Amino acid sequence: MATVDVYDMSGQTVGTMELDDGIFGIEVNEHAVHMAVVQYLANQRQGTKSAKTRAEVSGGGIKPRPQKGTGRARQGSTRAPQWTGGGVVFAPKPRDFSMKVNRKLKRLALKSVLTDKVNNNNLIVLDRLSLDEIKTKEMRKICDNLNLGKAMIVIDGSDRNVILSARNLPGVKTAAVNTINVYDILRFEKFVVTKDAVEKMQEVYA
């Protein structure tokens, strides 16, 4: 099992913790990670873009000029795509971009990115993370103590004080154990997680 240091909110080492190799020590599967990211981004698309084709643009019923005798190209309608105000040739239409990925593949992708964080020393375990009040300044101090840049902070459950205190910090995102996804883990350099959250993850994703 991999062993990592456990820090307190002041950035001091207060102990160590063993991580489950079934989650934090597997062989990284890049294909699974790729598919999970593609699915996440595809499912974020609204699919509501739309434009009109020449059949849907109003007007253009009369022939703009005679077929012959003008020396210019023949034109049948002012709503053809080459005319200003004409329709779009291959107009985008509303569609569903969502895609499905097998549950086992998504879980493999999640374990792969968590393993990658451990391998690159980008996983930080905290003994606890709690604030007495909503205070962005205090949250910033904790981040500075841990030398965090872009970081994803995972907590066990929903701590309103922590979530609201971190909300306005640029490059910092908070999430509960059951809401983490592969894309967000990859997007942030550091993955900060409390001991309680690690234990819960090892129960949920084992």
mmCIF file of C-alpha atoms in Angstrom:
data_model
loop_
_atom_site.group_PDB
_atom_site.id
_atom_site.type_symbol
_atom_site.label_atom_id
_atom_site.label_comp_id
_atom_site.label_asym_id
_atom_site.label_seq_id
_atom_site.Cartn_x
_atom_site.Cartn_y
_atom_site.Cartn_z
ATOM 1 C CA MET A 1 0.000 0.000 0.000
ATOM 2 C CA ALA A 2 1.116 3.549 -0.743
ATOM 3 C CA THR A 3 1.778 5.686 2.309
ATOM 4 C CA VAL A 4 1.271 9.455 2.283
ATOM 5 C CA ASP A 5 1.845 12.166 4.838
ATOM 6 C CA VAL A 6 -1.121 13.700 6.627
ATOM 7 C CA TYR A 7 -1.086 17.461 7.175
ATOM 8 C CA ASP A 8 -3.001 19.799 9.427
ATOM 9 C CA MET A 9 -4.449 23.139 8.327
ATOM 10 C CA SER A 10 -1.223 24.936 9.236
ATOM 11 C CA GLY A 11 0.728 22.804 6.748
ATOM 12 C CA GLN A 12 2.537 20.715 9.368
ATOM 13 C CA THR A 13 2.921 16.947 9.060
ATOM 14 C CA VAL A 14 0.917 15.225 11.792
ATOM 15 C CA GLY A 15 1.128 11.598 10.696
ATOM 16 C CA THR A 16 0.849 9.182 7.801
ATOM 17 C CA MET A 17 -1.932 7.250 6.127
ATOM 18 C CA GLU A 18 -1.983 4.094 4.036
ATOM 19 C CA LEU A 19 -3.977 4.217 0.812
ATOM 20 C CA ASP A 20 -5.845 1.321 -0.736
ATOM 21 C CA ASP A 21 -3.916 0.046 -3.763
ATOM 22 C CA GLY A 22 -7.214 -0.931 -5.368
ATOM 23 C CA ILE A 23 -8.021 2.770 -5.763
ATOM 24 C CA PHE A 24 -4.777 4.705 -5.444
ATOM 25 C CA GLY A 25 -2.300 2.152 -6.761
ATOM 26 C CA ILE A 26 -3.662 0.612 -9.955
ATOM 27 C CA GLU A 27 -2.133 0.641 -13.436
ATOM 28 C CA VAL A 28 -3.222 3.892 -15.116
ATOM 29 C CA ASN A 29 -5.564 3.265 -18.052
ATOM 30 C CA GLU A 30 -5.264 6.250 -20.398
ATOM 31 C CA HIS A 31 -8.038 5.042 -22.706
ATOM 32 C CA ALA A 32 -10.536 4.916 -19.854
ATOM 33 C CA VAL A 33 -9.520 8.421 -18.754
ATOM 34 C CA HIS A 34 -9.907 9.707 -22.309
ATOM 35 C CA MET A 35 -13.382 8.223 -22.678
ATOM 36 C CA ALA A 36 -14.498 9.638 -19.315
ATOM 37 C CA VAL A 37 -13.331 13.138 -20.277
ATOM 38 C CA VAL A 38 -14.958 12.951 -23.715
ATOM 39 C CA GLN A 39 -18.235 11.849 -22.133
ATOM 40 C CA TYR A 40 -18.131 14.604 -19.508
ATOM 41 C CA LEU A 41 -17.499 17.350 -22.052
ATOM 42 C CA ALA A 42 -20.113 15.972 -24.454
ATOM 43 C CA ASN A 43 -22.722 15.874 -21.702
ATOM 44 C CA GLN A 44 -22.045 19.527 -20.864
ATOM 45 C CA ARG A 45 -23.187 20.617 -24.327
ATOM 46 C CA GLN A 46 -26.705 22.008 -24.442
ATOM 47 C CA GLY A 47 -27.241 21.155 -28.102
ATOM 48 C CA THR A 48 -29.562 24.125 -28.633
ATOM 49 C CA LYS A 49 -27.745 25.940 -31.460
ATOM 50 C CA SER A 50 -29.846 26.483 -34.547
ATOM 51 C CA ALA A 51 -29.801 28.367 -37.848
ATOM 52 C CA LYS A 52 -32.181 28.531 -40.809
ATOM 53 C CA THR A 53 -31.688 26.790 -44.124
ATOM 54 C CA ARG A 54 -32.781 28.409 -47.402
ATOM 55 C CA ALA A 55 -36.116 26.615 -47.064
ATOM 56 C CA GLU A 56 -36.791 28.285 -43.714
ATOM 57 C CA VAL A 57 -35.758 31.877 -44.460
ATOM 58 C CA SER A 58 -38.738 34.090 -45.277
ATOM 59 C CA GLY A 59 -38.971 35.835 -48.639
ATOM 60 C CA GLY A 60 -37.177 35.079 -51.873
ATOM 61 C CA GLY A 61 -40.254 33.955 -53.767
ATOM 62 C CA ILE A 62 -39.671 36.118 -56.803
ATOM 63 C CA LYS A 63 -36.857 35.525 -59.266
ATOM 64 C CA PRO A 64 -34.381 38.395 -58.693
ATOM 65 C CA ARG A 65 -33.507 38.905 -62.402
ATOM 66 C CA PRO A 66 -34.205 37.322 -65.771
ATOM 67 C CA GLN A 67 -32.683 33.938 -66.511
ATOM 68 C CA LYS A 68 -30.938 35.176 -69.659
ATOM 69 C CA GLY A 69 -29.750 38.374 -71.286
ATOM 70 C CA THR A 70 -28.050 40.109 -68.366
ATOM 71 C CA GLY A 71 -24.617 38.512 -68.716
ATOM 72 C CA ARG A 72 -24.689 37.553 -65.071
ATOM 73 C CA ALA A 73 -25.127 34.199 -63.373
ATOM 74 C CA ARG A 74 -28.595 32.727 -63.165
ATOM 75 C CA GLN A 75 -30.342 33.262 -59.827
ATOM 76 C CA GLY A 76 -33.579 31.730 -58.670
ATOM 77 C CA SER A 77 -33.987 33.280 -55.225
ATOM 78 C CA THR A 78 -32.509 35.986 -53.017
ATOM 79 C CA ARG A 79 -32.602 33.541 -50.122
ATOM 80 C CA ALA A 80 -29.984 31.221 -51.621
ATOM 81 C CA PRO A 81 -26.884 30.824 -49.386
ATOM 82 C CA GLN A 82 -24.672 33.100 -51.545
ATOM 83 C CA TRP A 83 -27.013 36.059 -51.039
ATOM 84 C CA THR A 84 -26.942 38.407 -48.072
ATOM 85 C CA GLY A 85 -29.887 37.410 -45.916
ATOM 86 C CA GLY A 86 -29.966 33.949 -47.429
ATOM 87 C CA GLY A 87 -30.104 30.658 -45.568
ATOM 88 C CA VAL A 88 -27.163 28.699 -44.188
ATOM 89 C CA VAL A 89 -25.930 25.830 -46.349
ATOM 90 C CA PHE A 90 -25.617 23.138 -43.671
ATOM 91 C CA ALA A 91 -27.418 24.881 -40.847
ATOM 92 C CA PRO A 92 -26.826 23.503 -37.329
ATOM 93 C CA LYS A 93 -29.960 22.133 -35.689
ATOM 94 C CA PRO A 94 -30.759 21.213 -32.071
ATOM 95 C CA ARG A 95 -29.457 17.763 -31.206
ATOM 96 C CA ASP A 96 -28.530 15.619 -28.228
ATOM 97 C CA PHE A 97 -24.745 15.348 -27.813
ATOM 98 C CA SER A 98 -24.860 13.147 -24.714
ATOM 99 C CA MET A 99 -23.037 9.839 -24.728
ATOM 100 C CA LYS A 100 -22.863 6.889 -22.377
ATOM 101 C CA VAL A 101 -19.840 5.188 -20.855
ATOM 102 C CA ASN A 102 -20.017 1.919 -18.952
ATOM 103 C CA ARG A 103 -20.015 2.285 -15.182
ATOM 104 C CA LYS A 104 -16.989 0.020 -14.799
ATOM 105 C CA LEU A 105 -15.020 2.083 -17.324
ATOM 106 C CA LYS A 106 -15.881 5.333 -15.520
ATOM 107 C CA ARG A 107 -14.769 3.854 -12.209
ATOM 108 C CA LEU A 108 -11.539 2.617 -13.794
ATOM 109 C CA ALA A 109 -10.915 6.124 -15.138
ATOM 110 C CA LEU A 110 -11.498 7.657 -11.713
ATOM 111 C CA LYS A 111 -9.110 5.222 -10.054
ATOM 112 C CA SER A 112 -6.549 5.910 -12.783
ATOM 113 C CA VAL A 113 -6.504 9.672 -12.218
ATOM 114 C CA LEU A 114 -6.368 9.207 -8.443
ATOM 115 C CA THR A 115 -3.401 6.868 -8.873
ATOM 116 C CA ASP A 116 -1.749 9.432 -11.133
ATOM 117 C CA LYS A 117 -2.116 12.089 -8.426
ATOM 118 C CA VAL A 118 -0.395 9.804 -5.925
ATOM 119 C CA ASN A 119 2.387 8.890 -8.372
ATOM 120 C CA ASN A 120 3.137 12.561 -9.041
ATOM 121 C CA ASN A 121 2.927 13.626 -5.373
ATOM 122 C CA ASN A 122 -0.082 15.819 -6.110
ATOM 123 C CA LEU A 123 -2.382 14.220 -3.537
ATOM 124 C CA ILE A 124 -2.520 15.998 -0.171
ATOM 125 C CA VAL A 125 -4.321 14.447 2.790
ATOM 126 C CA LEU A 126 -5.585 16.678 5.617
ATOM 127 C CA ASP A 127 -6.413 15.401 9.073
ATOM 128 C CA ARG A 128 -9.423 17.719 9.054
ATOM 129 C CA LEU A 129 -10.763 20.823 7.322
ATOM 130 C CA SER A 130 -13.221 22.985 9.186
ATOM 131 C CA LEU A 131 -13.903 26.687 9.716
ATOM 132 C CA ASP A 132 -15.823 28.347 12.529
ATOM 133 C CA GLU A 133 -17.279 30.918 10.147
ATOM 134 C CA ILE A 134 -17.492 31.785 6.467
ATOM 135 C CA LYS A 135 -14.181 33.547 5.909
ATOM 136 C CA THR A 136 -12.403 33.595 2.547
ATOM 137 C CA LYS A 137 -9.302 35.064 4.190
ATOM 138 C CA GLU A 138 -8.985 32.019 6.465
ATOM 139 C CA MET A 139 -9.413 29.648 3.532
ATOM 140 C CA ARG A 140 -6.739 31.514 1.601
ATOM 141 C CA LYS A 141 -4.418 31.183 4.606
ATOM 142 C CA ILE A 142 -4.942 27.402 4.658
ATOM 143 C CA CYS A 143 -4.196 27.199 0.920
ATOM 144 C CA ASP A 144 -1.007 29.227 1.409
ATOM 145 C CA ASN A 145 0.063 26.995 4.304
ATOM 146 C CA LEU A 146 -0.275 23.959 2.045
ATOM 147 C CA ASN A 147 1.373 25.763 -0.872
ATOM 148 C CA LEU A 148 -1.595 25.164 -3.156
ATOM 149 C CA GLY A 149 -1.980 26.654 -6.600
ATOM 150 C CA LYS A 150 -4.858 25.251 -8.625
ATOM 151 C CA ALA A 151 -6.447 22.750 -6.293
ATOM 152 C CA MET A 152 -9.528 20.606 -5.915
ATOM 153 C CA ILE A 153 -10.569 20.181 -2.288
ATOM 154 C CA VAL A 154 -12.676 17.117 -1.481
ATOM 155 C CA ILE A 155 -14.545 16.919 1.805
ATOM 156 C CA ASP A 156 -16.741 14.302 3.398
ATOM 157 C CA GLY A 157 -20.298 15.601 3.198
ATOM 158 C CA SER A 158 -21.274 19.237 2.826
ATOM 159 C CA ASP A 159 -19.517 21.784 5.043
ATOM 160 C CA ARG A 160 -21.187 25.094 4.233
ATOM 161 C CA ASN A 161 -18.477 27.216 5.839
ATOM 162 C CA VAL A 162 -15.702 25.555 3.825
ATOM 163 C CA ILE A 163 -17.628 25.634 0.540
ATOM 164 C CA LEU A 164 -18.601 29.304 0.790
ATOM 165 C CA SER A 165 -15.179 30.361 2.060
ATOM 166 C CA ALA A 166 -13.452 28.759 -0.934
ATOM 167 C CA ARG A 167 -16.009 29.860 -3.508
ATOM 168 C CA ASN A 168 -14.300 33.158 -4.382
ATOM 169 C CA LEU A 169 -10.754 31.820 -4.453
ATOM 170 C CA PRO A 170 -9.453 31.652 -8.042
ATOM 171 C CA GLY A 171 -8.229 28.204 -9.024
ATOM 172 C CA VAL A 172 -9.864 26.450 -6.072
ATOM 173 C CA LYS A 173 -12.866 24.126 -6.266
ATOM 174 C CA THR A 174 -14.602 22.193 -3.501
ATOM 175 C CA ALA A 175 -16.504 18.955 -3.958
ATOM 176 C CA ALA A 176 -18.042 16.153 -1.941
ATOM 177 C CA VAL A 177 -16.853 12.557 -2.324
ATOM 178 C CA ASN A 178 -19.931 11.543 -4.317
ATOM 179 C CA THR A 179 -19.631 14.462 -6.782
ATOM 180 C CA ILE A 180 -16.019 14.183 -7.963
ATOM 181 C CA ASN A 181 -15.370 13.476 -11.634
ATOM 182 C CA VAL A 182 -12.368 12.659 -13.799
ATOM 183 C CA TYR A 183 -12.385 15.945 -15.702
ATOM 184 C CA ASP A 184 -12.191 18.135 -12.593
ATOM 185 C CA ILE A 185 -9.462 15.993 -11.025
ATOM 186 C CA LEU A 186 -7.351 16.393 -14.165
ATOM 187 C CA ARG A 187 -8.100 20.110 -14.438
ATOM 188 C CA PHE A 188 -6.586 20.935 -11.058
ATOM 189 C CA GLU A 189 -2.945 20.253 -10.252
ATOM 190 C CA LYS A 190 -3.391 19.435 -6.577
ATOM 191 C CA PHE A 191 -5.964 17.028 -5.165
ATOM 192 C CA VAL A 192 -6.618 17.853 -1.519
ATOM 193 C CA VAL A 193 -8.734 15.430 0.485
ATOM 194 C CA THR A 194 -9.534 14.990 4.167
ATOM 195 C CA LYS A 195 -8.872 11.717 5.999
ATOM 196 C CA ASP A 196 -12.610 11.125 6.421
ATOM 197 C CA ALA A 197 -13.127 11.678 2.692
ATOM 198 C CA VAL A 198 -10.337 9.212 1.831
ATOM 199 C CA GLU A 199 -11.929 6.562 4.032
ATOM 200 C CA LYS A 200 -15.301 7.178 2.424
ATOM 201 C CA MET A 201 -13.794 6.980 -1.058
ATOM 202 C CA GLN A 202 -12.183 3.671 -0.199
ATOM 203 C CA GLU A 203 -15.579 2.372 0.897
ATOM 204 C CA VAL A 204 -17.521 3.709 -2.101
ATOM 205 C CA TYR A 205 -15.054 2.931 -4.913
ATOM 206 C CA ALA A 206 -13.499 -0.274 -3.586
#
